[in-house]
Amino acid sequence: MAKYRAIPDGYMTVGEVAKKMGTTVRTLQYYDKEGLLSPSAESEGGRRLYTNKDLVTLHQILSLKSLGFSLDDIKQRLISLETPADVATALTEQADNIREKIEHLTDSLTAIEQLKTEVLQMQTVNFKKYADIIVNLQIKNDSYYLIKRFDDDTLDHIRNQFTRESGLDFMDRFNRLSDEIVQLQKENVLPESEKCQQVVKEYWGLIMEFTNGDMSMLPKLMEIGNIDIATNSWEERQKIVNDYLEPALQVYFSKLGVNPFEEAE
C-alpha cells in the first residue's frame, strides 16, 4: 500500500468516501477488516485513502448488500475492475441481480394483493385458511382460491392426504384432464362415445384419489363444484366441465350399475 505525506489529487479520506456513498466510516472500516474493500493508500499520519476505482468497488458491495447477499457471497461475486470489459461485466451482473430481486418483489406484491382480496371476500377471520392460501400463492397454484370454498373438515382432509409436491401433481393432472374435457365439448363429442367415457373414467379416478374412497365427501364436493355464476377463468372452465360431465357420468355409472352420488346422499 502506497504512503503519502499529504493527500494527493485523486485520493479521498474514509470520511469523504462515506459521505459520497451514503455509508458510514465504521462500515468502511469493517469492510477493510473483512477484506472486502481495503484503501488503496495511506497517509503518513495513518489516514486511509481511497480512489475513484475504490468507489466503484464499494458501489458493487453496497448494491449486492442491498439485494440481501451476505458478505461471504459478496466476496465471491466481486469482479476485478482492471479493464472496461471488467467494469461492464460487473454492471451486467448487478443489473441481473436487481432484475431477479424485482421479480421476487413483484411476486411477493402480487401474492399480498391476492391474499388481501381473498381475506376480504371470506368475510370471516380464518388463519388456517389464510395459511393455506399463502402456501398456494407461493407455489403459484392458480387454483388457490378454491380453498375459500372448502370447509375446515375438507381442508384437514387435503392437508392429510397430500404433500406440497403431491398436491401440485394432482392439480396438474386435474387441470390437464379438465382441458381435455373442454376440448371434447368444443368438438361436440357425444357423452356415450368411447373417447368421452375414457376421459370420464380418468376424471372419476381423480375424484376417488382426492376422497381416498370416502363416499361421504361426495356431497361436499358437489356443493363446492356447483358454480352458478363464474367469477374467474378457472370457474368458467369448470362450469363447462361440469355441464359436459353431468350426462357423461350418468352414462358411466349406468354401465357400472351403480351411482355413488345417489348412495352418498
PDB file of C-alpha atoms in Angstrom:
ATOM      1  CA  MET A   1       0.000   0.000   0.000  1.00  0.00           C
ATOM      2  CA  ALA A   2       1.438   3.366  -1.077  1.00  0.00           C
ATOM      3  CA  LYS A   3       2.030   6.012   1.617  1.00  0.00           C
ATOM      4  CA  TYR A   4       1.823   9.778   1.148  1.00  0.00           C
ATOM      5  CA  ARG A   5       2.774  12.734   3.330  1.00  0.00           C
ATOM      6  CA  ALA A   6      -0.258  14.682   2.179  1.00  0.00           C
ATOM      7  CA  ILE A   7      -3.439  13.666   0.418  1.00  0.00           C
ATOM      8  CA  PRO A   8      -2.685  13.784  -3.325  1.00  0.00           C
ATOM      9  CA  ASP A   9      -5.181  14.546  -6.091  1.00  0.00           C
ATOM     10  CA  GLY A  10      -7.463  11.639  -6.864  1.00  0.00           C
ATOM     11  CA  TYR A  11      -7.487  10.303  -3.313  1.00  0.00           C
ATOM     12  CA  MET A  12     -10.175  10.633  -0.667  1.00  0.00           C
ATOM     13  CA  THR A  13     -10.261  10.063   3.053  1.00  0.00           C
ATOM     14  CA  VAL A  14     -12.539   7.469   4.585  1.00  0.00           C
ATOM     15  CA  GLY A  15     -14.840  10.238   5.762  1.00  0.00           C
ATOM     16  CA  GLU A  16     -15.138  11.717   2.288  1.00  0.00           C
ATOM     17  CA  VAL A  17     -15.893   8.312   0.786  1.00  0.00           C
ATOM     18  CA  ALA A  18     -18.526   7.587   3.425  1.00  0.00           C
ATOM     19  CA  LYS A  19     -20.223  10.915   2.740  1.00  0.00           C
ATOM     20  CA  LYS A  20     -20.161  10.475  -1.037  1.00  0.00           C
ATOM     21  CA  MET A  21     -21.536   6.930  -0.943  1.00  0.00           C
ATOM     22  CA  GLY A  22     -24.097   7.423   1.810  1.00  0.00           C
ATOM     23  CA  THR A  23     -22.500   4.979   4.217  1.00  0.00           C
ATOM     24  CA  THR A  24     -20.532   5.275   7.459  1.00  0.00           C
ATOM     25  CA  VAL A  25     -16.852   5.352   8.388  1.00  0.00           C
ATOM     26  CA  ARG A  26     -17.473   2.414  10.673  1.00  0.00           C
ATOM     27  CA  THR A  27     -18.892   0.380   7.766  1.00  0.00           C
ATOM     28  CA  LEU A  28     -15.844   1.126   5.603  1.00  0.00           C
ATOM     29  CA  GLN A  29     -13.529   0.156   8.450  1.00  0.00           C
ATOM     30  CA  TYR A  30     -15.447  -3.101   8.806  1.00  0.00           C
ATOM     31  CA  TYR A  31     -15.198  -3.834   5.068  1.00  0.00           C
ATOM     32  CA  ASP A  32     -11.443  -3.237   5.322  1.00  0.00           C
ATOM     33  CA  LYS A  33     -11.188  -5.616   8.253  1.00  0.00           C
ATOM     34  CA  GLU A  34     -13.195  -8.292   6.420  1.00  0.00           C
ATOM     35  CA  GLY A  35     -11.079  -7.989   3.256  1.00  0.00           C
ATOM     36  CA  LEU A  36     -13.920  -6.701   1.128  1.00  0.00           C
ATOM     37  CA  LEU A  37     -12.527  -3.247   0.389  1.00  0.00           C
ATOM     38  CA  SER A  38      -9.136  -2.069   1.569  1.00  0.00           C
ATOM     39  CA  PRO A  39      -7.938   1.507   0.975  1.00  0.00           C
ATOM     40  CA  SER A  40      -5.589   1.953  -1.969  1.00  0.00           C
ATOM     41  CA  ALA A  41      -3.175   4.117   0.014  1.00  0.00           C
ATOM     42  CA  GLU A  42      -2.434   5.590   3.421  1.00  0.00           C
ATOM     43  CA  SER A  43      -1.078   8.920   4.577  1.00  0.00           C
ATOM     44  CA  GLU A  44       1.963   9.156   6.868  1.00  0.00           C
ATOM     45  CA  GLY A  45      -0.463  10.116   9.584  1.00  0.00           C
ATOM     46  CA  GLY A  46      -2.292   6.789   9.136  1.00  0.00           C
ATOM     47  CA  ARG A  47      -5.323   8.107   7.297  1.00  0.00           C
ATOM     48  CA  ARG A  48      -6.888   5.611   4.906  1.00  0.00           C
ATOM     49  CA  LEU A  49      -7.019   6.902   1.336  1.00  0.00           C
ATOM     50  CA  TYR A  50      -9.388   5.722  -1.360  1.00  0.00           C
ATOM     51  CA  THR A  51      -9.552   6.237  -5.124  1.00  0.00           C
ATOM     52  CA  ASN A  52     -12.440   6.573  -7.579  1.00  0.00           C
ATOM     53  CA  LYS A  53     -11.844   2.938  -8.511  1.00  0.00           C
ATOM     54  CA  ASP A  54     -12.476   2.062  -4.865  1.00  0.00           C
ATOM     55  CA  LEU A  55     -15.782   3.935  -5.114  1.00  0.00           C
ATOM     56  CA  VAL A  56     -16.874   1.696  -7.979  1.00  0.00           C
ATOM     57  CA  THR A  57     -15.952  -1.414  -5.983  1.00  0.00           C
ATOM     58  CA  LEU A  58     -17.821  -0.014  -2.996  1.00  0.00           C
ATOM     59  CA  HIS A  59     -20.827   0.515  -5.255  1.00  0.00           C
ATOM     60  CA  GLN A  60     -20.674  -3.195  -6.137  1.00  0.00           C
ATOM     61  CA  ILE A  61     -20.589  -4.112  -2.458  1.00  0.00           C
ATOM     62  CA  LEU A  62     -23.429  -1.817  -1.417  1.00  0.00           C
ATOM     63  CA  SER A  63     -25.610  -2.900  -4.342  1.00  0.00           C
ATOM     64  CA  LEU A  64     -25.143  -6.597  -3.593  1.00  0.00           C
ATOM     65  CA  LYS A  65     -25.720  -5.990   0.109  1.00  0.00           C
ATOM     66  CA  SER A  66     -28.996  -4.182  -0.644  1.00  0.00           C
ATOM     67  CA  LEU A  67     -30.093  -7.281  -2.581  1.00  0.00           C
ATOM     68  CA  GLY A  68     -29.703  -9.410   0.534  1.00  0.00           C
ATOM     69  CA  PHE A  69     -26.368 -11.091  -0.202  1.00  0.00           C
ATOM     70  CA  SER A  70     -24.159 -11.969   2.763  1.00  0.00           C
ATOM     71  CA  LEU A  71     -20.625 -10.595   2.965  1.00  0.00           C
ATOM     72  CA  ASP A  72     -19.256 -14.048   2.122  1.00  0.00           C
ATOM     73  CA  ASP A  73     -21.456 -14.141  -1.002  1.00  0.00           C
ATOM     74  CA  ILE A  74     -20.325 -10.643  -1.945  1.00  0.00           C
ATOM     75  CA  LYS A  75     -16.658 -11.641  -1.694  1.00  0.00           C
ATOM     76  CA  GLN A  76     -17.308 -14.370  -4.268  1.00  0.00           C
ATOM     77  CA  ARG A  77     -19.240 -12.034  -6.565  1.00  0.00           C
ATOM     78  CA  LEU A  78     -16.859  -9.062  -6.663  1.00  0.00           C
ATOM     79  CA  ILE A  79     -15.382  -8.678 -10.114  1.00  0.00           C
ATOM     80  CA  SER A  80     -11.952  -7.296 -10.949  1.00  0.00           C
ATOM     81  CA  LEU A  81     -12.160  -3.767 -12.395  1.00  0.00           C
ATOM     82  CA  GLU A  82      -8.973  -3.534 -14.439  1.00  0.00           C
ATOM     83  CA  THR A  83     -10.483  -3.077 -17.921  1.00  0.00           C
ATOM     84  CA  PRO A  84     -13.658  -1.558 -19.424  1.00  0.00           C
ATOM     85  CA  ALA A  85     -14.840  -5.123 -20.031  1.00  0.00           C
ATOM     86  CA  ASP A  86     -14.403  -5.891 -16.314  1.00  0.00           C
ATOM     87  CA  VAL A  87     -16.485  -2.853 -15.358  1.00  0.00           C
ATOM     88  CA  ALA A  88     -19.175  -3.760 -17.903  1.00  0.00           C
ATOM     89  CA  THR A  89     -19.273  -7.321 -16.605  1.00  0.00           C
ATOM     90  CA  ALA A  90     -19.672  -6.085 -13.021  1.00  0.00           C
ATOM     91  CA  LEU A  91     -22.502  -3.764 -14.030  1.00  0.00           C
ATOM     92  CA  THR A  92     -24.194  -6.522 -16.038  1.00  0.00           C
ATOM     93  CA  GLU A  93     -24.131  -8.847 -13.041  1.00  0.00           C
ATOM     94  CA  GLN A  94     -25.516  -6.130 -10.778  1.00  0.00           C
ATOM     95  CA  ALA A  95     -28.284  -5.427 -13.290  1.00  0.00           C
ATOM     96  CA  ASP A  96     -29.151  -9.137 -13.466  1.00  0.00           C
ATOM     97  CA  ASN A  97     -29.259  -9.359  -9.674  1.00  0.00           C
ATOM     98  CA  ILE A  98     -31.540  -6.313  -9.498  1.00  0.00           C
ATOM     99  CA  ARG A  99     -33.884  -7.758 -12.144  1.00  0.00           C
ATOM    100  CA  GLU A 100     -34.089 -11.005 -10.167  1.00  0.00           C
ATOM    101  CA  LYS A 101     -34.836  -9.060  -6.988  1.00  0.00           C
ATOM    102  CA  ILE A 102     -37.522  -7.036  -8.782  1.00  0.00           C
ATOM    103  CA  GLU A 103     -39.121 -10.276 -10.000  1.00  0.00           C
ATOM    104  CA  HIS A 104     -39.192 -11.695  -6.471  1.00  0.00           C
ATOM    105  CA  LEU A 105     -40.593  -8.448  -5.067  1.00  0.00           C
ATOM    106  CA  THR A 106     -43.230  -8.321  -7.811  1.00  0.00           C
ATOM    107  CA  ASP A 107     -44.279 -11.887  -7.000  1.00  0.00           C
ATOM    108  CA  SER A 108     -44.460 -11.003  -3.313  1.00  0.00           C
ATOM    109  CA  LEU A 109     -46.530  -7.893  -4.028  1.00  0.00           C
ATOM    110  CA  THR A 110     -48.918  -9.863  -6.236  1.00  0.00           C
ATOM    111  CA  ALA A 111     -49.319 -12.527  -3.547  1.00  0.00           C
ATOM    112  CA  ILE A 112     -50.031  -9.888  -0.902  1.00  0.00           C
ATOM    113  CA  GLU A 113     -52.664  -8.192  -3.059  1.00  0.00           C
ATOM    114  CA  GLN A 114     -54.285 -11.537  -3.896  1.00  0.00           C
ATOM    115  CA  LEU A 115     -54.328 -12.581  -0.245  1.00  0.00           C
ATOM    116  CA  LYS A 116     -55.897  -9.246   0.709  1.00  0.00           C
ATOM    117  CA  THR A 117     -58.631  -9.786  -1.883  1.00  0.00           C
ATOM    118  CA  GLU A 118     -59.321 -13.315  -0.629  1.00  0.00           C
ATOM    119  CA  VAL A 119     -59.362 -12.191   3.015  1.00  0.00           C
ATOM    120  CA  LEU A 120     -61.976  -9.517   2.269  1.00  0.00           C
ATOM    121  CA  GLN A 121     -64.109 -11.929   0.259  1.00  0.00           C
ATOM    122  CA  MET A 122     -64.060 -14.568   3.005  1.00  0.00           C
ATOM    123  CA  GLN A 123     -65.694 -12.099   5.422  1.00  0.00           C
ATOM    124  CA  THR A 124     -64.503 -14.074   8.467  1.00  0.00           C
ATOM    125  CA  VAL A 125     -61.113 -14.410  10.137  1.00  0.00           C
ATOM    126  CA  ASN A 126     -59.692 -17.888   9.480  1.00  0.00           C
ATOM    127  CA  PHE A 127     -55.932 -18.039   9.860  1.00  0.00           C
ATOM    128  CA  LYS A 128     -55.804 -21.706   8.885  1.00  0.00           C
ATOM    129  CA  LYS A 129     -57.284 -20.856   5.502  1.00  0.00           C
ATOM    130  CA  TYR A 130     -55.044 -17.790   5.243  1.00  0.00           C
ATOM    131  CA  ALA A 131     -52.009 -20.040   5.719  1.00  0.00           C
ATOM    132  CA  ASP A 132     -53.221 -22.470   3.040  1.00  0.00           C
ATOM    133  CA  ILE A 133     -53.807 -19.604   0.611  1.00  0.00           C
ATOM    134  CA  ILE A 134     -50.328 -18.197   1.299  1.00  0.00           C
ATOM    135  CA  VAL A 135     -48.679 -21.572   0.621  1.00  0.00           C
ATOM    136  CA  ASN A 136     -50.573 -21.955  -2.657  1.00  0.00           C
ATOM    137  CA  LEU A 137     -49.738 -18.393  -3.709  1.00  0.00           C
ATOM    138  CA  GLN A 138     -46.057 -19.109  -3.061  1.00  0.00           C
ATOM    139  CA  ILE A 139     -46.089 -22.158  -5.323  1.00  0.00           C
ATOM    140  CA  LYS A 140     -48.179 -20.247  -7.880  1.00  0.00           C
ATOM    141  CA  ASN A 141     -51.092 -22.655  -7.797  1.00  0.00           C
ATOM    142  CA  ASP A 142     -53.683 -20.841  -9.924  1.00  0.00           C
ATOM    143  CA  SER A 143     -56.500 -22.728  -8.189  1.00  0.00           C
ATOM    144  CA  TYR A 144     -55.639 -21.327  -4.743  1.00  0.00           C
ATOM    145  CA  TYR A 145     -58.987 -19.510  -4.471  1.00  0.00           C
ATOM    146  CA  LEU A 146     -60.730 -22.911  -4.232  1.00  0.00           C
ATOM    147  CA  ILE A 147     -59.534 -23.006  -0.622  1.00  0.00           C
ATOM    148  CA  LYS A 148     -62.112 -20.476   0.494  1.00  0.00           C
ATOM    149  CA  ARG A 149     -64.858 -22.765  -0.864  1.00  0.00           C
ATOM    150  CA  PHE A 150     -63.703 -25.681   1.311  1.00  0.00           C
ATOM    151  CA  ASP A 151     -64.923 -26.169   4.856  1.00  0.00           C
ATOM    152  CA  ASP A 152     -62.447 -26.930   7.651  1.00  0.00           C
ATOM    153  CA  ASP A 153     -63.033 -30.706   7.501  1.00  0.00           C
ATOM    154  CA  THR A 154     -62.282 -30.822   3.776  1.00  0.00           C
ATOM    155  CA  LEU A 155     -59.172 -28.700   4.238  1.00  0.00           C
ATOM    156  CA  ASP A 156     -57.974 -31.007   7.019  1.00  0.00           C
ATOM    157  CA  HIS A 157     -58.515 -33.947   4.673  1.00  0.00           C
ATOM    158  CA  ILE A 158     -56.455 -32.241   1.960  1.00  0.00           C
ATOM    159  CA  ARG A 159     -53.633 -31.472   4.390  1.00  0.00           C
ATOM    160  CA  ASN A 160     -53.537 -35.110   5.498  1.00  0.00           C
ATOM    161  CA  GLN A 161     -53.990 -36.563   2.016  1.00  0.00           C
ATOM    162  CA  PHE A 162     -51.454 -34.501   0.081  1.00  0.00           C
ATOM    163  CA  THR A 163     -47.987 -33.108   0.481  1.00  0.00           C
ATOM    164  CA  ARG A 164     -46.978 -29.898  -1.273  1.00  0.00           C
ATOM    165  CA  GLU A 165     -45.488 -31.893  -4.162  1.00  0.00           C
ATOM    166  CA  SER A 166     -48.275 -34.463  -4.496  1.00  0.00           C
ATOM    167  CA  GLY A 167     -50.887 -31.705  -4.238  1.00  0.00           C
ATOM    168  CA  LEU A 168     -49.301 -29.816  -7.118  1.00  0.00           C
ATOM    169  CA  ASP A 169     -49.066 -33.019  -9.143  1.00  0.00           C
ATOM    170  CA  PHE A 170     -52.756 -33.728  -8.501  1.00  0.00           C
ATOM    171  CA  MET A 171     -53.797 -30.233  -9.611  1.00  0.00           C
ATOM    172  CA  ASP A 172     -51.636 -30.529 -12.736  1.00  0.00           C
ATOM    173  CA  ARG A 173     -53.406 -33.785 -13.675  1.00  0.00           C
ATOM    174  CA  PHE A 174     -56.816 -32.359 -12.783  1.00  0.00           C
ATOM    175  CA  ASN A 175     -56.267 -29.243 -14.911  1.00  0.00           C
ATOM    176  CA  ARG A 176     -54.894 -31.261 -17.823  1.00  0.00           C
ATOM    177  CA  LEU A 177     -57.921 -33.549 -17.777  1.00  0.00           C
ATOM    178  CA  SER A 178     -60.280 -30.575 -17.464  1.00  0.00           C
ATOM    179  CA  ASP A 179     -58.674 -29.040 -20.561  1.00  0.00           C
ATOM    180  CA  GLU A 180     -59.273 -32.324 -22.424  1.00  0.00           C
ATOM    181  CA  ILE A 181     -62.931 -32.264 -21.394  1.00  0.00           C
ATOM    182  CA  VAL A 182     -63.330 -28.675 -22.597  1.00  0.00           C
ATOM    183  CA  GLN A 183     -61.853 -29.744 -25.932  1.00  0.00           C
ATOM    184  CA  LEU A 184     -64.309 -32.662 -26.164  1.00  0.00           C
ATOM    185  CA  GLN A 185     -67.138 -30.212 -25.542  1.00  0.00           C
ATOM    186  CA  LYS A 186     -65.873 -27.918 -28.310  1.00  0.00           C
ATOM    187  CA  GLU A 187     -65.681 -30.879 -30.691  1.00  0.00           C
ATOM    188  CA  ASN A 188     -69.229 -31.954 -29.737  1.00  0.00           C
ATOM    189  CA  VAL A 189     -68.023 -35.433 -28.794  1.00  0.00           C
ATOM    190  CA  LEU A 190     -71.030 -37.415 -27.568  1.00  0.00           C
ATOM    191  CA  PRO A 191     -71.119 -38.341 -23.838  1.00  0.00           C
ATOM    192  CA  GLU A 192     -71.635 -42.029 -24.643  1.00  0.00           C
ATOM    193  CA  SER A 193     -68.665 -42.184 -27.043  1.00  0.00           C
ATOM    194  CA  GLU A 194     -65.682 -44.348 -26.147  1.00  0.00           C
ATOM    195  CA  LYS A 195     -63.383 -41.325 -26.253  1.00  0.00           C
ATOM    196  CA  CYS A 196     -65.520 -39.389 -23.783  1.00  0.00           C
ATOM    197  CA  GLN A 197     -66.061 -42.371 -21.481  1.00  0.00           C
ATOM    198  CA  GLN A 198     -62.309 -42.976 -21.219  1.00  0.00           C
ATOM    199  CA  VAL A 199     -61.787 -39.385 -20.058  1.00  0.00           C
ATOM    200  CA  VAL A 200     -64.722 -39.695 -17.644  1.00  0.00           C
ATOM    201  CA  LYS A 201     -63.122 -42.832 -16.176  1.00  0.00           C
ATOM    202  CA  GLU A 202     -59.889 -40.907 -15.553  1.00  0.00           C
ATOM    203  CA  TYR A 203     -61.817 -38.000 -14.046  1.00  0.00           C
ATOM    204  CA  TRP A 204     -63.708 -40.275 -11.684  1.00  0.00           C
ATOM    205  CA  GLY A 205     -60.391 -41.872 -10.755  1.00  0.00           C
ATOM    206  CA  LEU A 206     -59.118 -38.444  -9.687  1.00  0.00           C
ATOM    207  CA  ILE A 207     -62.211 -37.920  -7.539  1.00  0.00           C
ATOM    208  CA  MET A 208     -61.594 -41.280  -5.847  1.00  0.00           C
ATOM    209  CA  GLU A 209     -57.949 -40.332  -5.331  1.00  0.00           C
ATOM    210  CA  PHE A 210     -58.968 -36.999  -3.808  1.00  0.00           C
ATOM    211  CA  THR A 211     -61.504 -38.526  -1.425  1.00  0.00           C
ATOM    212  CA  ASN A 212     -59.367 -41.597  -0.742  1.00  0.00           C
ATOM    213  CA  GLY A 213     -62.528 -43.603  -1.373  1.00  0.00           C
ATOM    214  CA  ASP A 214     -64.570 -41.789   1.277  1.00  0.00           C
ATOM    215  CA  MET A 215     -68.002 -41.540  -0.348  1.00  0.00           C
ATOM    216  CA  SER A 216     -69.266 -39.280   2.444  1.00  0.00           C
ATOM    217  CA  MET A 217     -67.193 -36.477   0.897  1.00  0.00           C
ATOM    218  CA  LEU A 218     -69.111 -36.532  -2.389  1.00  0.00           C
ATOM    219  CA  PRO A 219     -71.981 -34.244  -1.293  1.00  0.00           C
ATOM    220  CA  LYS A 220     -69.428 -31.646  -0.146  1.00  0.00           C
ATOM    221  CA  LEU A 221     -67.580 -31.903  -3.452  1.00  0.00           C
ATOM    222  CA  MET A 222     -70.854 -31.489  -5.334  1.00  0.00           C
ATOM    223  CA  GLU A 223     -71.620 -28.368  -3.306  1.00  0.00           C
ATOM    224  CA  ILE A 224     -68.114 -26.956  -3.810  1.00  0.00           C
ATOM    225  CA  GLY A 225     -68.193 -27.739  -7.536  1.00  0.00           C
ATOM    226  CA  ASN A 226     -71.618 -26.214  -8.087  1.00  0.00           C
ATOM    227  CA  ILE A 227     -70.905 -22.951  -9.916  1.00  0.00           C
ATOM    228  CA  ASP A 228     -73.909 -20.819 -10.807  1.00  0.00           C
ATOM    229  CA  ILE A 229     -72.042 -17.716 -11.960  1.00  0.00           C
ATOM    230  CA  ALA A 230     -68.352 -17.932 -12.840  1.00  0.00           C
ATOM    231  CA  THR A 231     -66.231 -15.143 -11.367  1.00  0.00           C
ATOM    232  CA  ASN A 232     -62.847 -16.081 -12.878  1.00  0.00           C
ATOM    233  CA  SER A 233     -61.324 -18.075 -15.737  1.00  0.00           C
ATOM    234  CA  TRP A 234     -60.908 -21.230 -13.653  1.00  0.00           C
ATOM    235  CA  GLU A 235     -64.580 -21.224 -12.665  1.00  0.00           C
ATOM    236  CA  GLU A 236     -65.603 -20.518 -16.275  1.00  0.00           C
ATOM    237  CA  ARG A 237     -63.704 -23.590 -17.414  1.00  0.00           C
ATOM    238  CA  GLN A 238     -65.023 -25.695 -14.544  1.00  0.00           C
ATOM    239  CA  LYS A 239     -68.603 -24.727 -15.363  1.00  0.00           C
ATOM    240  CA  ILE A 240     -68.092 -26.025 -18.902  1.00  0.00           C
ATOM    241  CA  VAL A 241     -66.564 -29.219 -17.481  1.00  0.00           C
ATOM    242  CA  ASN A 242     -69.464 -29.725 -15.061  1.00  0.00           C
ATOM    243  CA  ASP A 243     -72.127 -29.191 -17.739  1.00  0.00           C
ATOM    244  CA  TYR A 244     -70.418 -31.633 -20.103  1.00  0.00           C
ATOM    245  CA  LEU A 245     -69.655 -34.229 -17.443  1.00  0.00           C
ATOM    246  CA  GLU A 246     -73.138 -34.495 -15.940  1.00  0.00           C
ATOM    247  CA  PRO A 247     -74.669 -36.626 -18.741  1.00  0.00           C
ATOM    248  CA  ALA A 248     -71.324 -38.379 -19.371  1.00  0.00           C
ATOM    249  CA  LEU A 249     -71.121 -39.504 -15.731  1.00  0.00           C
ATOM    250  CA  GLN A 250     -74.697 -40.780 -15.896  1.00  0.00           C
ATOM    251  CA  VAL A 251     -73.690 -42.984 -18.840  1.00  0.00           C
ATOM    252  CA  TYR A 252     -70.558 -44.126 -16.984  1.00  0.00           C
ATOM    253  CA  PHE A 253     -72.431 -45.026 -13.781  1.00  0.00           C
ATOM    254  CA  SER A 254     -75.195 -46.694 -15.787  1.00  0.00           C
ATOM    255  CA  LYS A 255     -72.610 -49.056 -17.271  1.00  0.00           C
ATOM    256  CA  LEU A 256     -71.200 -49.684 -13.797  1.00  0.00           C
ATOM    257  CA  GLY A 257     -74.682 -50.393 -12.483  1.00  0.00           C
ATOM    258  CA  VAL A 258     -74.202 -48.051  -9.533  1.00  0.00           C
ATOM    259  CA  ASN A 259     -74.434 -44.303  -8.828  1.00  0.00           C
ATOM    260  CA  PRO A 260     -72.079 -43.299  -5.977  1.00  0.00           C
ATOM    261  CA  PHE A 261     -73.607 -39.821  -5.754  1.00  0.00           C
ATOM    262  CA  GLU A 262     -77.075 -41.224  -5.079  1.00  0.00           C
ATOM    263  CA  GLU A 263     -75.696 -43.651  -2.471  1.00  0.00           C
ATOM    264  CA  ALA A 264     -73.824 -40.821  -0.731  1.00  0.00           C
ATOM    265  CA  GLU A 265     -76.946 -38.687  -0.292  1.00  0.00           C
TER     266      GLU A 265
END
